Amino acid sequence: MFNIGEKDSDGRQKRIEHRGRHLRISRTGGVAVREQIKVAGLNLTANSKHGVRATTRIAKGTNAGFQNGNFRLRGRYGKGPTKLNLSKSGISASTKTAIGTFNWMKPNRSSVKIGGVQIRGKNAATIQMVYAVFALAAFAVQAAVVIIVFLAQMLWVAIQALTLFLCWLLPILWDGCVSLGEGSVAAVHGHKRAKLMPVAETLAGDPKISGMTLPELEMALENIITAGGRGNPLNPPLDQMLDAIDAETAADRVRILLLAVATAHREQAEESALVPLYLRIDDQCVQDGGRTRLQELLLEDYAALNRLKLKSE
């Protein structure tokens, strides 16, 4: 009878009142007996509390008429929660909220419905404003959470993209640095080799070297790299030639002797025999316990002098 437990279109408790055909009972309006008829396009309503009212529709959403001799004009326009209101006193705008309606131009005409109890006027406007503050705070929190989640997702995507980019870039940079380092070292060694070559070429013309047979030259090369490259004594004839070389360091003397013997060997050996000899001497160095830095340098000198194209492991 009084709408208790019944829900409106928004899922809220309907206003607690009785709205029968001839009887109205509410908290604010009290008890009233009414009758309504329609005559010649006019809606005639007689109410024991509010008197007699005659209204008619003059346009879509607009009604006009008289109540107890006073002119009445009422209009409501728009779609959605916010609508434009027209009355005899002017125009106003109101917005429907979760707890009622708030009138922006005339706050005292706002309404609130809580638990089926309808509240109007100044108290309703105050409640609506308090609700708006809390709703705005809740919206701000939700917006902040959404923004934080969005930024976190974007950060994660950026981290993944950066990781993929670095995984692609770092090997390239590493290979470039290695190649640059190897190129720089090779350039330094090549410059030093160029300084030693004049002495080596002069020594290569010495009968002690130029008079060697091809097998003797190959044995000399192997002895210089495998023994001299480890700092061990060479065969007596080679050792004597090594002692006679004037150079800044012991390593330079070994390199000069190697370049001299390799120059003489290049003049006698077949080109096809150069790589096998290089590989045989290199294998011997590895079997003897691994290449020393000087042995690597001597092998590099031999390869550079004979223009061997070898792939590094």
GROMACS .gro file of C-alpha atoms in nm:
model
  313
    1MET     CA    1   0.000   0.000   0.000
    2PHE     CA    2   0.283   0.243   0.085
    3ASN     CA    3   0.540   0.106  -0.170
    4ILE     CA    4   0.751  -0.053   0.106
    5GLY     CA    5   0.999  -0.293  -0.056
    6GLU     CA    6   0.918  -0.173  -0.407
    7LYS     CA    7   1.199  -0.039  -0.629
    8ASP     CA    8   1.193   0.244  -0.881
    9SER     CA    9   1.357   0.239  -1.228
   10ASP     CA   10   1.696   0.314  -1.065
   11GLY     CA   11   1.668   0.024  -0.820
   12ARG     CA   12   1.600   0.246  -0.517
   13GLN     CA   13   1.320   0.221  -0.264
   14LYS     CA   14   1.016   0.400  -0.400
   15ARG     CA   15   0.885   0.702  -0.213
   16ILE     CA   16   0.689   0.584   0.090
   17GLU     CA   17   0.337   0.705   0.016
   18HIS     CA   18  -0.002   0.589  -0.098
   19ARG     CA   19  -0.117   0.708  -0.440
   20GLY     CA   20  -0.459   0.568  -0.498
   21ARG     CA   21  -0.712   0.689  -0.754
   22HIS     CA   22  -0.902   0.899  -0.504
   23LEU     CA   23  -0.676   0.899  -0.198
   24ARG     CA   24  -0.323   1.031  -0.149
   25ILE     CA   25  -0.123   0.983   0.173
   26SER     CA   26   0.237   1.105   0.214
   27ARG     CA   27   0.474   1.233   0.483
   28THR     CA   28   0.486   1.589   0.347
   29GLY     CA   29   0.143   1.619   0.187
   30GLY     CA   30  -0.058   1.448   0.454
   31VAL     CA   31  -0.393   1.295   0.360
   32ALA     CA   32  -0.580   1.426   0.057
   33VAL     CA   33  -0.884   1.315  -0.140
   34ARG     CA   34  -0.872   1.381  -0.512
   35GLU     CA   35  -1.062   1.331  -0.834
   36GLN     CA   36  -0.937   1.375  -1.190
   37ILE     CA   37  -1.131   1.396  -1.517
   38LYS     CA   38  -1.048   1.496  -1.874
   39VAL     CA   39  -1.282   1.730  -2.058
   40ALA     CA   40  -1.224   1.880  -2.405
   41GLY     CA   41  -0.845   1.836  -2.385
   42LEU     CA   42  -0.827   1.975  -2.030
   43ASN     CA   43  -0.714   1.774  -1.729
   44LEU     CA   44  -0.931   1.878  -1.434
   45THR     CA   45  -0.813   1.777  -1.088
   46ALA     CA   46  -0.986   1.846  -0.759
   47ASN     CA   47  -0.775   1.794  -0.445
   48SER     CA   48  -0.897   1.842  -0.088
   49LYS     CA   49  -0.560   1.988   0.009
   50HIS     CA   50  -0.446   2.180  -0.302
   51GLY     CA   51  -0.776   2.287  -0.455
   52VAL     CA   52  -0.880   2.273  -0.821
   53ARG     CA   53  -0.636   2.256  -1.110
   54ALA     CA   54  -0.693   2.269  -1.486
   55THR     CA   55  -0.399   2.196  -1.720
   56THR     CA   56  -0.340   2.118  -2.085
   57ARG     CA   57  -0.044   2.021  -2.298
   58ILE     CA   58   0.062   2.307  -2.526
   59ALA     CA   59   0.383   2.147  -2.666
   60LYS     CA   60   0.599   1.842  -2.618
   61GLY     CA   61   0.712   1.839  -2.256
   62THR     CA   62   0.520   2.162  -2.177
   63ASN     CA   63   0.200   2.197  -1.972
   64ALA     CA   64   0.008   2.515  -1.884
   65GLY     CA   65  -0.302   2.580  -1.674
   66PHE     CA   66  -0.453   2.731  -1.361
   67GLN     CA   67  -0.460   2.616  -0.999
   68ASN     CA   68  -0.691   2.794  -0.756
   69GLY     CA   69  -0.702   3.087  -0.999
   70ASN     CA   70  -0.321   3.115  -1.035
   71PHE     CA   71  -0.151   3.058  -1.370
   72ARG     CA   72   0.082   2.757  -1.383
   73LEU     CA   73   0.349   2.680  -1.647
   74ARG     CA   74   0.567   2.370  -1.638
   75GLY     CA   75   0.811   2.230  -1.893
   76ARG     CA   76   1.086   1.970  -1.887
   77TYR     CA   77   1.320   1.914  -2.183
   78GLY     CA   78   1.622   1.709  -2.273
   79LYS     CA   79   1.755   1.354  -2.266
   80GLY     CA   80   1.986   1.195  -2.016
   81PRO     CA   81   2.041   1.290  -1.652
   82THR     CA   82   2.050   1.668  -1.709
   83LYS     CA   83   1.734   1.845  -1.822
   84LEU     CA   84   1.612   2.201  -1.879
   85ASN     CA   85   1.317   2.311  -1.665
   86LEU     CA   86   1.063   2.582  -1.753
   87SER     CA   87   0.829   2.749  -1.504
   88LYS     CA   88   0.644   3.077  -1.460
   89SER     CA   89   0.941   3.209  -1.261
   90GLY     CA   90   1.198   3.129  -1.530
   91ILE     CA   91   1.433   2.861  -1.659
   92SER     CA   92   1.656   2.627  -1.460
   93ALA     CA   93   1.867   2.316  -1.518
   94SER     CA   94   1.866   2.005  -1.302
   95THR     CA   95   2.067   1.684  -1.297
   96LYS     CA   96   1.948   1.347  -1.178
   97THR     CA   97   2.187   1.183  -0.931
   98ALA     CA   98   2.196   0.851  -0.751
   99ILE     CA   99   2.003   0.998  -0.456
  100GLY     CA  100   1.769   1.243  -0.628
  101THR     CA  101   1.779   1.559  -0.839
  102PHE     CA  102   1.998   1.868  -0.801
  103ASN     CA  103   1.884   2.202  -0.945
  104TRP     CA  104   2.186   2.404  -1.056
  105MET     CA  105   2.017   2.744  -1.079
  106LYS     CA  106   1.774   2.703  -0.791
  107PRO     CA  107   1.936   2.463  -0.542
  108ASN     CA  108   1.645   2.497  -0.298
  109ARG     CA  109   1.428   2.316  -0.553
  110SER     CA  110   1.650   2.007  -0.535
  111SER     CA  111   1.520   1.677  -0.402
  112VAL     CA  112   1.665   1.372  -0.229
  113LYS     CA  113   1.514   1.030  -0.170
  114ILE     CA  114   1.674   0.817   0.101
  115GLY     CA  115   1.515   0.489   0.202
  116GLY     CA  116   1.190   0.592   0.037
  117VAL     CA  117   1.175   0.922   0.228
  118GLN     CA  118   1.151   1.227   0.000
  119ILE     CA  119   1.333   1.544   0.109
  120ARG     CA  120   1.305   1.877  -0.074
  121GLY     CA  121   1.434   2.230  -0.041
  122LYS     CA  122   1.743   2.357   0.137
  123ASN     CA  123   1.812   2.033   0.324
  124ALA     CA  124   1.799   1.840  -0.003
  125ALA     CA  125   2.044   2.085  -0.164
  126THR     CA  126   2.284   2.044   0.130
  127ILE     CA  127   2.265   1.665   0.110
  128GLN     CA  128   2.318   1.678  -0.266
  129MET     CA  129   2.628   1.895  -0.223
  130VAL     CA  130   2.772   1.662   0.041
  131TYR     CA  131   2.700   1.369  -0.187
  132ALA     CA  132   2.868   1.553  -0.476
  133VAL     CA  133   3.184   1.604  -0.268
  134PHE     CA  134   3.204   1.235  -0.181
  135ALA     CA  135   3.116   1.133  -0.537
  136LEU     CA  136   3.388   1.363  -0.671
  137ALA     CA  137   3.639   1.219  -0.422
  138ALA     CA  138   3.541   0.865  -0.523
  139PHE     CA  139   3.573   0.960  -0.890
  140ALA     CA  140   3.916   1.114  -0.824
  141VAL     CA  141   4.030   0.794  -0.650
  142GLN     CA  142   3.897   0.578  -0.934
  143ALA     CA  143   4.058   0.806  -1.193
  144ALA     CA  144   4.388   0.795  -1.004
  145VAL     CA  145   4.374   0.414  -0.990
  146VAL     CA  146   4.295   0.396  -1.363
  147ILE     CA  147   4.579   0.636  -1.444
  148ILE     CA  148   4.825   0.447  -1.221
  149VAL     CA  149   4.726   0.114  -1.378
  150PHE     CA  150   4.753   0.266  -1.727
  151LEU     CA  151   5.096   0.416  -1.653
  152ALA     CA  152   5.212   0.086  -1.501
  153GLN     CA  153   5.098  -0.099  -1.814
  154MET     CA  154   5.270   0.155  -2.039
  155LEU     CA  155   5.586   0.127  -1.826
  156TRP     CA  156   5.577  -0.252  -1.853
  157VAL     CA  157   5.529  -0.228  -2.232
  158ALA     CA  158   5.818   0.022  -2.250
  159ILE     CA  159   6.041  -0.207  -2.040
  160GLN     CA  160   5.959  -0.503  -2.265
  161ALA     CA  161   6.025  -0.297  -2.578
  162LEU     CA  162   6.351  -0.165  -2.432
  163THR     CA  163   6.456  -0.518  -2.334
  164LEU     CA  164   6.390  -0.647  -2.686
  165PHE     CA  165   6.575  -0.349  -2.832
  166LEU     CA  166   6.876  -0.405  -2.605
  167CYS     CA  167   6.875  -0.779  -2.682
  168TRP     CA  168   6.897  -0.682  -3.048
  169LEU     CA  169   7.146  -0.397  -3.005
  170LEU     CA  170   7.394  -0.534  -2.747
  171PRO     CA  171   7.524  -0.825  -2.960
  172ILE     CA  172   7.575  -0.582  -3.248
  173LEU     CA  173   7.761  -0.339  -3.023
  174TRP     CA  174   7.965  -0.623  -2.873
  175ASP     CA  175   8.063  -0.756  -3.215
  176GLY     CA  176   8.147  -0.402  -3.323
  177CYS     CA  177   8.363  -0.343  -3.016
  178VAL     CA  178   8.539  -0.677  -3.064
  179SER     CA  179   8.599  -0.602  -3.431
  180LEU     CA  180   8.719  -0.253  -3.347
  181GLY     CA  181   8.950  -0.388  -3.077
  182GLU     CA  182   9.088  -0.656  -3.305
  183GLY     CA  183   9.131  -0.402  -3.581
  184SER     CA  184   9.315  -0.163  -3.348
  185VAL     CA  185   9.546  -0.438  -3.223
  186ALA     CA  186   9.608  -0.558  -3.578
  187ALA     CA  187   9.688  -0.201  -3.683
  188VAL     CA  188   9.941  -0.164  -3.399
  189HIS     CA  189  10.102  -0.498  -3.484
  190GLY     CA  190  10.105  -0.409  -3.853
  191HIS     CA  191  10.275  -0.077  -3.783
  192LYS     CA  192  10.539  -0.251  -3.571
  193ARG     CA  193  10.585  -0.519  -3.838
  194ALA     CA  194  10.643  -0.251  -4.100
  195LYS     CA  195  10.922  -0.103  -3.885
  196LEU     CA  196  11.088  -0.445  -3.843
  197MET     CA  197  11.065  -0.552  -4.208
  198PRO     CA  198  11.365  -0.354  -4.343
  199VAL     CA  199  11.596  -0.526  -4.093
  200ALA     CA  200  11.432  -0.864  -4.166
  201GLU     CA  201  11.469  -0.824  -4.542
  202THR     CA  202  11.837  -0.740  -4.500
  203LEU     CA  203  11.883  -1.044  -4.276
  204ALA     CA  204  11.700  -1.264  -4.530
  205GLY     CA  205  11.979  -1.194  -4.778
  206ASP     CA  206  12.238  -1.334  -4.536
  207PRO     CA  207  12.385  -1.658  -4.682
  208LYS     CA  208  12.311  -1.832  -4.355
  209ILE     CA  209  11.939  -1.793  -4.437
  210SER     CA  210  11.929  -1.757  -4.815
  211GLY     CA  211  12.144  -2.067  -4.845
  212MET     CA  212  11.895  -2.287  -4.656
  213THR     CA  213  11.695  -2.547  -4.844
  214LEU     CA  214  11.314  -2.544  -4.831
  215PRO     CA  215  11.293  -2.821  -4.567
  216GLU     CA  216  11.555  -2.638  -4.358
  217LEU     CA  217  11.357  -2.313  -4.382
  218GLU     CA  218  11.037  -2.491  -4.273
  219MET     CA  219  11.219  -2.650  -3.977
  220ALA     CA  220  11.363  -2.309  -3.889
  221LEU     CA  221  11.017  -2.148  -3.897
  222GLU     CA  222  10.875  -2.421  -3.676
  223ASN     CA  223  11.168  -2.390  -3.432
  224ILE     CA  224  11.141  -2.011  -3.409
  225ILE     CA  225  10.765  -2.018  -3.341
  226THR     CA  226  10.736  -2.324  -3.116
  227ALA     CA  227  11.057  -2.273  -2.916
  228GLY     CA  228  11.143  -1.905  -2.956
  229GLY     CA  229  10.777  -1.811  -2.906
  230ARG     CA  230  10.796  -1.966  -2.558
  231GLY     CA  231  11.130  -1.807  -2.469
  232ASN     CA  232  11.319  -2.134  -2.512
  233PRO     CA  233  11.662  -2.159  -2.682
  234LEU     CA  234  11.665  -2.211  -3.060
  235ASN     CA  235  11.882  -2.443  -3.261
  236PRO     CA  236  12.248  -2.328  -3.236
  237PRO     CA  237  12.270  -2.169  -3.585
  238LEU     CA  238  11.942  -1.983  -3.533
  239ASP     CA  239  12.040  -1.889  -3.179
  240GLN     CA  240  12.360  -1.730  -3.307
  241MET     CA  241  12.171  -1.526  -3.565
  242LEU     CA  242  11.920  -1.421  -3.298
  243ASP     CA  243  12.195  -1.294  -3.069
  244ALA     CA  244  12.340  -1.088  -3.354
  245ILE     CA  245  12.015  -0.899  -3.417
  246ASP     CA  246  12.004  -0.546  -3.274
  247ALA     CA  247  11.649  -0.467  -3.154
  248GLU     CA  248  11.471  -0.292  -2.867
  249THR     CA  249  11.330  -0.607  -2.707
  250ALA     CA  250  11.387  -0.982  -2.713
  251ALA     CA  251  11.044  -1.025  -2.872
  252ASP     CA  252  11.140  -0.787  -3.155
  253ARG     CA  253  11.455  -0.992  -3.222
  254VAL     CA  254  11.250  -1.313  -3.249
  255ARG     CA  255  11.002  -1.139  -3.481
  256ILE     CA  256  11.282  -1.007  -3.704
  257LEU     CA  257  11.436  -1.354  -3.732
  258LEU     CA  258  11.094  -1.506  -3.810
  259LEU     CA  259  11.023  -1.243  -4.077
  260ALA     CA  260  11.367  -1.297  -4.233
  261VAL     CA  261  11.328  -1.677  -4.252
  262ALA     CA  262  10.965  -1.642  -4.372
  263THR     CA  263  11.078  -1.404  -4.648
  264ALA     CA  264  11.333  -1.657  -4.773
  265HIS     CA  265  11.079  -1.939  -4.739
  266ARG     CA  266  10.818  -1.747  -4.942
  267GLU     CA  267  11.058  -1.723  -5.235
  268GLN     CA  268  11.104  -2.102  -5.251
  269ALA     CA  269  10.774  -2.250  -5.129
  270GLU     CA  270  10.465  -2.318  -5.335
  271GLU     CA  271  10.173  -2.098  -5.240
  272SER     CA  272   9.960  -2.404  -5.170
  273ALA     CA  273  10.208  -2.520  -4.903
  274LEU     CA  274  10.192  -2.201  -4.694
  275VAL     CA  275   9.859  -2.266  -4.518
  276PRO     CA  276   9.932  -2.632  -4.429
  277LEU     CA  277  10.264  -2.525  -4.275
  278TYR     CA  278  10.090  -2.253  -4.076
  279LEU     CA  279   9.827  -2.497  -3.946
  280ARG     CA  280  10.087  -2.760  -3.856
  281ILE     CA  281  10.292  -2.513  -3.652
  282ASP     CA  282   9.976  -2.375  -3.490
  283ASP     CA  283   9.865  -2.726  -3.388
  284GLN     CA  284  10.208  -2.792  -3.238
  285CYS     CA  285  10.180  -2.473  -3.029
  286VAL     CA  286   9.841  -2.584  -2.899
  287GLN     CA  287   9.966  -2.934  -2.817
  288ASP     CA  288  10.261  -2.789  -2.626
  289GLY     CA  289  10.023  -2.627  -2.378
  290GLY     CA  290   9.846  -2.355  -2.574
  291ARG     CA  291   9.969  -2.051  -2.766
  292THR     CA  292  10.165  -1.784  -2.584
  293ARG     CA  293  10.109  -1.420  -2.671
  294LEU     CA  294  10.442  -1.412  -2.861
  295GLN     CA  295  10.351  -1.728  -3.054
  296GLU     CA  296  10.022  -1.566  -3.161
  297LEU     CA  297  10.218  -1.261  -3.275
  298LEU     CA  298  10.470  -1.473  -3.471
  299LEU     CA  299  10.189  -1.668  -3.640
  300GLU     CA  300  10.021  -1.338  -3.723
  301ASP     CA  301  10.348  -1.209  -3.876
  302TYR     CA  302  10.383  -1.524  -4.085
  303ALA     CA  303  10.020  -1.501  -4.207
  304ALA     CA  304  10.048  -1.128  -4.284
  305LEU     CA  305  10.376  -1.168  -4.473
  306ASN     CA  306  10.230  -1.446  -4.689
  307ARG     CA  307   9.888  -1.276  -4.713
  308LEU     CA  308   9.706  -1.577  -4.577
  309LYS     CA  309   9.331  -1.535  -4.528
  310LEU     CA  310   9.243  -1.730  -4.215
  311LYS     CA  311   8.919  -1.736  -4.014
  312SER     CA  312   8.965  -1.683  -3.643
  313GLU     CA  313   8.796  -1.939  -3.419
   0.00000   0.00000   0.00000
